Every structure is written in structure tokens, then in C-alpha cells.
Amino acid sequence: MSIDKATVEHIAKLAKLEFDDQSKEEIMKDLDRMLEFVDKLNELDTDNIEPLTHMTEEHNVLRADEVKTEISQAEALKNAPQKDSDYFIVPKVLKREDAD
Amino acid sequence: MNNSIHEIRAKIQKGESSCIELTKSYLQKIEENKHLNTFLEVFSEEALENAARIDKKIIGGNAGKLAGLILGLKDNICYKGHKISASSKILEGFESLYSATVVERLIAEDTIIIGRLNCDEFAMGSSNENSAYGEVLNPVDNSKVPGGSSGGAAAAVKAGLCHAALGTDTGGSVRQPASHCGVVGLKPTYGRVSRYGAIAYASSFDQIGPITNNIEDMALIMEVIAGSDEYDSTCSSQDVPNYRKELQLTGVKKIGYIKDCLENPGLDAEIKSRLEVIIKELRLQGHEVVPVDFPYTDFLVPAYYVLTTAEASSNLARYDGIHYGYRSDQTDSWESVYFKSRSEGFGKEVKRRIMLGTYVLSAGYFDAYYAKAQKVRRIFRDKTNEILNTHDFILLPTTPNTAPELGENTKDPIAMYLEDIFTVQAPLTGLPAISLPIGEHTNGMPFGIQLMGRRFSETALFAFSNEMMQNFGDN
């Protein structure tokens, strides 16, 4: 079939997800079935048809470019799993080569 | 409990009832029906405080349009200062920093919000079994699912745990559970109701829609929540009519029914025969009811899954374990914060859809799947509009079957997806559709009949629905 383990691993990496071996097998089967299911669309001739990309008929909804402080810094940080008074905290991004 | 908001208000004004009394009785019923698992959280004290405040306003003669309404919110609609989780572990502990536009508008008209309602995780599911906080039971028969994804909302309204509820509908998530529980559910025209503050699943499909016991309440709630919003540029600037005042009109209508839907081998025989009876009766009442061709029924669900999973994979990229929500404690690098938090925080169905969505958007497959589905979407929309150019409404079943047993569909995603076959046409085409509780199966379960209308034809849709409810409903 079209989906192999390498594809699952590639897609998972793009989606920032990881799966153990057993889940990988499951996802492989699920994706295969889902793709087989959606392959049905190929039975329809769509030559010369433009993709429908917007569902609304509103055009250029504009507003004045004014600064409004609707959410404060403290509020923005409120739901963060790890933070100090000013910043979101994440594990070190750059590590020194000679550090342990 | 099945009085309209208007009737409740009149009773309160006459001193025969009060918001406090009503709120207390709903709180008691919620307590008695805990086993249904409809509410993820009940805002008891706050609801009682608001009830006391609104009672005073009613007596003082300065209460809002919705005073007397006690409403539940699906757990994907933000209410400032309150928790919201989209029934997902990844939003554990999250508290809304602002209210959805619909919530602001409801509160401004003195609605009492009584709690947040269980749903499928990120609104992905048709049975409410994909919730991180457990399944919801159907109040009509506790061995059955309530439908989904707004399963808690439909079940709570049916069980009388709140007067009405707001859900969201992406592929049928308001109408399908409304059908399974025996209440009214609406998916408004795309752009009729602001999506600001609704947790995004598939942004070109999502619409917030009410779940009610009758059309009058539906019309009244829609009057309040619909209309342009500076925070949602896809929300229409068209004026909002006084839906409730125009419920009486109608006259002779031309209604089309899609032959392929009625002849669908998956359609339950009793649902089919109920539709046939309704068609016959409508004709006797002078309406013109004719078969119409829509040769794409089998293509609807596949197109829906390509487009919605693609949009979901993009919308759900924001859950990163850094800015808010759940963060795994198994992380050793900045990148593993993403991988671990997302993998531990999202449930199985959500991950499945993110994976498919990522696949159809990925290099080399974009044109074959995503662009293809967008082209097909245009075919659906043009064809459906063509039918509606010469017909007032399209009459459809809401669901192919009545509510399944708990656990019946969870093993096979495709079987579950096919449950959406009659509901996905409206969001794929941006059209409004309503499910009316005018069917009862010999298995004891209710089922809905669906009407789909022209863009922004909610006025006509409500008026005709009202007539249908009077003629075919049980009250």
C-alpha cells in the first residue's frame, strides 16, 4: 500500500508528533484506509475547475490601524506551563559543545 | 420545562417564577443526572448570583432580551475567567482570557451561563466518545451515545439540565447530536455568527449553532448572537433580521429532496419511510415537493475529511506546550517540548486527523488531495446552489441511523465518518441547515429531519421549520 513506516515517521515529524512502534503500525493502517477512502475523489473530473478557497463573500474587511492593548503581558503569561514574571520558559535551545 | 424563553419571561414578570428558582431547579437536575456526564463544570454560585441580579432587572423593567434563559456552553466556546478544555488533556488548566463574541452578546442580554458541556476532543467525533473526560450518555436511552461532537450540549438540553445550549458544527456536530437526542439543532450560514472565541477545528467549516427545544427559542437566540464582528473578518456584515417576529409567514414552498439520499442503502428503513410520509403530507398541504439530482452524495464525506483534517493540522499547530496548556515533564530539549507535549496531550482521533491533514498538505501530495478536494468543493457548492435557485429548501435525513450503542463505532473510523453523510453537505457549501426532532423510531430513539436553505435564508428556514414542527412534531 501507499503508506510505509518511513512515510509515517516523516509525517509525524512534520506534525511534531511521535508514536511508539505499535501506534505506528496502527497509524499506518488508519492512514492507508483513510487515503483509500478519499481516493474516491479521483473519480470526479475537475479539469478547468478552480479550487474553492474562501467561503465568505466579504471582501477587504478593514479597520483603523490603532494599537489596542486587549491582553496584558501578565494575562498572556497566565496560562503558560512554565514562566517567570516576564517570559515563557523553555529548555535551553543552544547548548555548548563542551558542556555535559 | 419546555416553555419558550418568551413564556418563561412572562411568568417571571407575573411573579409565577424567577431566575433564581429556575437556576436552582436546573442545578438540582444537573446533580440528579451526573451519570450522563454532560457537564464538565457547573458554574453554580455564579449562576445563582446572576439569577438574583437578573430577577431584579426583570422587576425593574430593564432586563435584556434573553433574561430568563439558562444556557450551557460547549467546552470549545470561550468565557472569560472560566476554564475551557475542548475536552482535551492538552488544554488542562487553561482559563479563557476573553469571551467569545457570542458569549459577550448573550450576557449583554442577560443570559445566565450555567456551565460548560462535554464534547468530542476538539469537536472531532460523532459520538462524544473521543472526550478526554469520558463519554456522555444519551438521556433517552443510557446505553446509546448522544452523538457528537456537541454531545453534552444536545444531551443536556434534552434532559432538561439547561434551557438551551450553544454548540459548534463543522460537519454536523450540532445537528447530528440534536437528531440523536431529539432536540432542534442549527448550523447557520457560514459567516452568520462570529467564530471569535470558538476553538478552531476547520475554519472554513466551523460555525457556532444553538441547540433548543423549539424554533422560537432558536430564532430569538440567533437574533442575539448573529451579526458582524470586528474580531472575525469572515463574519458577514449583512443585517440580522428579527427572526422571531417572522416565524408566521411561509406560504406555499417548493422543496427538493435528493433521490440518492432517500435511496441510500445505509439509510434506516424507518427513517426513510418517515421522510416519505412527510413528503406526502407536505404535498397534501399544498407544497411542491419534488425529487432533485445531486449525484455527489458518495463524494461528500471523502472531500470533507481531506479539507477538515488539513485545516485541523494547521489550526492545532498552536498547541506547543510552551505558551499555554499541557507540557510534558519528559522533555530534555526545546524540540522535545513540542513532540512530547503534543503526543501526550492529544487523544487518538485528534492525532489521526492531524496526521492525515499533514499528509494531504505535504509536498508532493498537496495537489492530489487538498487542491483536488477544494475543486470538488466548488462542484458541490455550485450544484447545491443551482438546486436552491429553483427550490426554497432541500429536505434530507439528518442521520442514516438512530443513535448507536456506546462503543459500537469507535473501532472503525470510516464507519464513524459515514455517519456524517447527510450533514456535511451544508458546511461544505456554507449553507444553513437545521435538524428538527420530528421522527421516532420503533427502537424508542428519536431522529431528526433536516432542512437546508439558501445562504442567509435563516428567516425562511425558521418560519418553515416552525410550520414543520407544528405539523409533524409531537407537541
Short mmCIF file of N, CA and C in Angstrom, two decimals, chain B residues 326-415:
data_model
loop_
_atom_site.label_atom_id
_atom_site.label_comp_id
_atom_site.label_asym_id
_atom_site.label_seq_id
_atom_site.Cartn_x
_atom_site.Cartn_y
_atom_site.Cartn_z
N TYR B 326 -0.95 22.01 28.42
CA TYR B 326 -0.16 20.93 28.98
C TYR B 326 1.29 20.93 28.49
N ARG B 327 2.24 20.73 29.41
CA ARG B 327 3.61 20.48 28.99
C ARG B 327 4.09 19.18 29.62
N SER B 328 4.63 18.33 28.78
CA SER B 328 5.16 17.06 29.26
C SER B 328 6.32 17.31 30.22
N ASP B 329 6.48 16.44 31.23
CA ASP B 329 7.66 16.58 32.09
C ASP B 329 8.79 15.66 31.61
N GLN B 330 8.59 15.05 30.45
CA GLN B 330 9.60 14.14 29.90
C GLN B 330 10.49 14.82 28.86
N THR B 331 10.72 16.10 29.01
CA THR B 331 11.44 16.81 27.95
C THR B 331 12.90 17.06 28.33
N ASP B 332 13.77 16.94 27.31
CA ASP B 332 15.18 17.22 27.58
C ASP B 332 15.72 18.28 26.64
N SER B 333 14.93 18.71 25.68
CA SER B 333 15.38 19.76 24.77
C SER B 333 14.17 20.60 24.38
N TRP B 334 14.41 21.75 23.79
CA TRP B 334 13.29 22.61 23.40
C TRP B 334 12.38 21.89 22.41
N GLU B 335 12.98 21.11 21.50
CA GLU B 335 12.17 20.45 20.48
C GLU B 335 11.30 19.35 21.09
N SER B 336 11.85 18.67 22.07
CA SER B 336 11.07 17.59 22.67
C SER B 336 9.87 18.13 23.45
N VAL B 337 9.89 19.42 23.81
CA VAL B 337 8.70 20.01 24.44
C VAL B 337 7.52 19.87 23.49
N TYR B 338 7.76 20.18 22.21
CA TYR B 338 6.69 20.06 21.22
C TYR B 338 6.25 18.61 21.07
N PHE B 339 7.22 17.75 20.75
CA PHE B 339 6.89 16.36 20.44
C PHE B 339 6.19 15.66 21.60
N LYS B 340 6.79 15.78 22.79
CA LYS B 340 6.23 15.06 23.95
C LYS B 340 4.90 15.65 24.39
N SER B 341 4.83 16.98 24.46
CA SER B 341 3.60 17.60 24.96
C SER B 341 2.43 17.29 24.03
N ARG B 342 2.66 17.40 22.73
CA ARG B 342 1.59 17.14 21.77
C ARG B 342 1.20 15.67 21.75
N SER B 343 2.20 14.79 21.79
CA SER B 343 1.90 13.35 21.72
C SER B 343 1.19 12.86 22.97
N GLU B 344 1.55 13.42 24.14
CA GLU B 344 0.87 13.02 25.37
C GLU B 344 -0.45 13.76 25.56
N GLY B 345 -0.53 14.98 25.02
CA GLY B 345 -1.70 15.82 25.28
C GLY B 345 -2.90 15.55 24.39
N PHE B 346 -2.65 15.21 23.11
CA PHE B 346 -3.75 14.94 22.19
C PHE B 346 -4.22 13.49 22.30
N GLY B 347 -5.52 13.29 22.08
CA GLY B 347 -6.07 11.94 22.04
C GLY B 347 -5.89 11.30 20.67
N LYS B 348 -6.27 10.05 20.60
CA LYS B 348 -6.02 9.23 19.41
C LYS B 348 -6.65 9.78 18.13
N GLU B 349 -7.94 10.11 18.19
CA GLU B 349 -8.63 10.59 16.99
C GLU B 349 -8.04 11.91 16.50
N VAL B 350 -7.69 12.78 17.44
CA VAL B 350 -7.11 14.07 17.07
C VAL B 350 -5.77 13.85 16.36
N LYS B 351 -4.97 12.94 16.90
CA LYS B 351 -3.67 12.65 16.26
C LYS B 351 -3.87 12.05 14.87
N ARG B 352 -4.87 11.16 14.77
CA ARG B 352 -5.16 10.54 13.48
C ARG B 352 -5.49 11.63 12.45
N ARG B 353 -6.31 12.59 12.85
CA ARG B 353 -6.71 13.64 11.89
C ARG B 353 -5.56 14.60 11.59
N ILE B 354 -4.75 14.91 12.59
CA ILE B 354 -3.59 15.77 12.32
C ILE B 354 -2.66 15.08 11.32
N MET B 355 -2.48 13.77 11.49
CA MET B 355 -1.61 13.02 10.58
C MET B 355 -2.14 13.05 9.15
N LEU B 356 -3.43 12.77 8.97
CA LEU B 356 -3.99 12.79 7.62
C LEU B 356 -3.89 14.20 7.03
N GLY B 357 -4.22 15.19 7.86
CA GLY B 357 -4.17 16.58 7.39
C GLY B 357 -2.77 17.00 6.99
N THR B 358 -1.79 16.58 7.78
CA THR B 358 -0.39 16.91 7.46
C THR B 358 0.01 16.23 6.16
N TYR B 359 -0.44 14.99 6.01
CA TYR B 359 -0.12 14.23 4.79
C TYR B 359 -0.67 14.93 3.54
N VAL B 360 -1.99 15.28 3.58
CA VAL B 360 -2.59 15.86 2.38
C VAL B 360 -2.06 17.27 2.07
N LEU B 361 -1.41 17.90 3.04
CA LEU B 361 -0.82 19.22 2.79
C LEU B 361 0.66 19.14 2.46
N SER B 362 1.24 17.94 2.57
CA SER B 362 2.70 17.85 2.45
C SER B 362 3.15 17.89 0.99
N ALA B 363 4.39 18.28 0.79
CA ALA B 363 4.95 18.42 -0.55
C ALA B 363 4.74 17.14 -1.34
N GLY B 364 4.24 17.29 -2.55
CA GLY B 364 4.05 16.13 -3.40
C GLY B 364 2.63 15.59 -3.36
N TYR B 365 1.88 15.92 -2.30
CA TYR B 365 0.51 15.39 -2.19
C TYR B 365 -0.55 16.49 -2.18
N PHE B 366 -0.08 17.72 -2.03
CA PHE B 366 -0.98 18.86 -1.90
C PHE B 366 -2.00 18.93 -3.05
N ASP B 367 -1.50 18.87 -4.28
CA ASP B 367 -2.40 18.98 -5.43
C ASP B 367 -3.32 17.79 -5.56
N ALA B 368 -2.75 16.60 -5.32
CA ALA B 368 -3.52 15.38 -5.49
C ALA B 368 -4.68 15.28 -4.50
N TYR B 369 -4.48 15.80 -3.30
CA TYR B 369 -5.53 15.66 -2.28
C TYR B 369 -6.19 16.98 -1.93
N TYR B 370 -5.41 17.91 -1.41
CA TYR B 370 -6.01 19.14 -0.88
C TYR B 370 -6.62 20.00 -1.99
N ALA B 371 -5.83 20.31 -3.00
CA ALA B 371 -6.34 21.15 -4.10
C ALA B 371 -7.48 20.43 -4.81
N LYS B 372 -7.35 19.13 -4.96
CA LYS B 372 -8.41 18.33 -5.59
C LYS B 372 -9.73 18.50 -4.82
N ALA B 373 -9.64 18.36 -3.50
CA ALA B 373 -10.84 18.47 -2.66
C ALA B 373 -11.44 19.87 -2.71
N GLN B 374 -10.58 20.88 -2.84
CA GLN B 374 -11.10 22.25 -2.95
C GLN B 374 -11.85 22.45 -4.27
N LYS B 375 -11.38 21.78 -5.30
CA LYS B 375 -12.08 21.85 -6.60
C LYS B 375 -13.43 21.14 -6.50
N VAL B 376 -13.39 19.98 -5.86
CA VAL B 376 -14.63 19.21 -5.69
C VAL B 376 -15.62 20.02 -4.84
N ARG B 377 -15.08 20.74 -3.88
CA ARG B 377 -15.95 21.56 -3.02
C ARG B 377 -16.71 22.60 -3.86
N ARG B 378 -16.03 23.16 -4.85
CA ARG B 378 -16.70 24.12 -5.73
C ARG B 378 -17.83 23.44 -6.52
N ILE B 379 -17.58 22.22 -6.98
CA ILE B 379 -18.63 21.48 -7.71
C ILE B 379 -19.85 21.29 -6.80
N PHE B 380 -19.59 20.86 -5.55
CA PHE B 380 -20.71 20.66 -4.60
C PHE B 380 -21.49 21.95 -4.40
N ARG B 381 -20.74 23.04 -4.18
CA ARG B 381 -21.40 24.30 -3.86
C ARG B 381 -22.24 24.79 -5.05
N ASP B 382 -21.63 24.74 -6.24
CA ASP B 382 -22.37 25.23 -7.41
C ASP B 382 -23.61 24.40 -7.68
N LYS B 383 -23.46 23.09 -7.53
CA LYS B 383 -24.61 22.21 -7.80
C LYS B 383 -25.71 22.41 -6.76
N THR B 384 -25.33 22.55 -5.50
CA THR B 384 -26.33 22.73 -4.44
C THR B 384 -27.03 24.09 -4.63
N ASN B 385 -26.26 25.12 -4.94
CA ASN B 385 -26.86 26.44 -5.19
C ASN B 385 -27.79 26.41 -6.39
N GLU B 386 -27.41 25.62 -7.39
CA GLU B 386 -28.25 25.51 -8.59
C GLU B 386 -29.63 24.93 -8.20
N ILE B 387 -29.61 23.91 -7.34
CA ILE B 387 -30.88 23.33 -6.87
C ILE B 387 -31.67 24.40 -6.10
N LEU B 388 -30.96 25.13 -5.23
CA LEU B 388 -31.65 26.10 -4.38
C LEU B 388 -32.07 27.37 -5.13
N ASN B 389 -31.57 27.54 -6.35
CA ASN B 389 -32.05 28.67 -7.17
C ASN B 389 -33.50 28.46 -7.56
N THR B 390 -33.89 27.20 -7.68
CA THR B 390 -35.26 26.91 -8.12
C THR B 390 -36.09 26.22 -7.04
N HIS B 391 -35.49 25.99 -5.88
CA HIS B 391 -36.22 25.37 -4.76
C HIS B 391 -35.94 26.19 -3.51
N ASP B 392 -36.94 26.28 -2.61
CA ASP B 392 -36.73 27.03 -1.37
C ASP B 392 -35.83 26.28 -0.40
N PHE B 393 -36.06 24.98 -0.32
CA PHE B 393 -35.30 24.17 0.65
C PHE B 393 -34.95 22.81 0.05
N ILE B 394 -33.96 22.18 0.67
CA ILE B 394 -33.68 20.77 0.38
C ILE B 394 -34.01 20.00 1.65
N LEU B 395 -34.80 18.95 1.48
CA LEU B 395 -35.23 18.11 2.61
C LEU B 395 -34.35 16.86 2.65
N LEU B 396 -33.82 16.55 3.82
CA LEU B 396 -32.85 15.44 3.96
C LEU B 396 -33.06 14.73 5.29
N PRO B 397 -32.60 13.50 5.39
CA PRO B 397 -32.47 12.95 6.74
C PRO B 397 -31.33 13.70 7.43
N THR B 398 -31.27 13.67 8.76
CA THR B 398 -30.09 14.23 9.43
C THR B 398 -29.03 13.15 9.56
N THR B 399 -29.47 11.96 9.94
CA THR B 399 -28.53 10.85 10.17
C THR B 399 -29.06 9.59 9.49
N PRO B 400 -28.17 8.72 9.06
CA PRO B 400 -28.64 7.48 8.41
C PRO B 400 -29.28 6.52 9.41
N ASN B 401 -28.93 6.64 10.69
CA ASN B 401 -29.45 5.72 11.70
C ASN B 401 -29.76 6.50 12.98
N THR B 402 -30.44 5.85 13.91
CA THR B 402 -30.61 6.46 15.22
C THR B 402 -29.31 6.24 16.00
N ALA B 403 -29.24 6.83 17.20
CA ALA B 403 -28.00 6.79 17.99
C ALA B 403 -27.48 5.37 18.18
N PRO B 404 -26.21 5.13 17.84
CA PRO B 404 -25.62 3.80 18.05
C PRO B 404 -25.38 3.50 19.53
N GLU B 405 -25.15 2.22 19.80
CA GLU B 405 -24.77 1.79 21.15
C GLU B 405 -23.41 2.41 21.49
N LEU B 406 -23.17 2.63 22.76
CA LEU B 406 -21.84 3.06 23.20
C LEU B 406 -20.82 2.03 22.73
N GLY B 407 -19.71 2.51 22.18
CA GLY B 407 -18.63 1.60 21.76
C GLY B 407 -18.81 0.97 20.40
N GLU B 408 -20.00 1.13 19.81
CA GLU B 408 -20.29 0.44 18.55
C GLU B 408 -19.40 0.88 17.39
N ASN B 409 -19.13 2.18 17.31
CA ASN B 409 -18.41 2.70 16.14
C ASN B 409 -16.97 3.09 16.39
N THR B 410 -16.53 3.01 17.64
CA THR B 410 -15.22 3.59 17.94
C THR B 410 -14.07 2.82 17.29
N LYS B 411 -14.30 1.55 16.98
CA LYS B 411 -13.19 0.77 16.44
C LYS B 411 -12.92 1.07 14.98
N ASP B 412 -13.94 1.49 14.25
CA ASP B 412 -13.79 1.69 12.82
C ASP B 412 -14.03 3.16 12.45
N PRO B 413 -12.93 3.91 12.26
CA PRO B 413 -13.12 5.34 11.97
C PRO B 413 -13.97 5.60 10.73
N ILE B 414 -13.81 4.79 9.71
CA ILE B 414 -14.55 5.07 8.46
C ILE B 414 -16.06 4.91 8.69
N ALA B 415 -16.45 3.88 9.43
CA ALA B 415 -17.88 3.68 9.73
C ALA B 415 -18.41 4.90 10.47
#
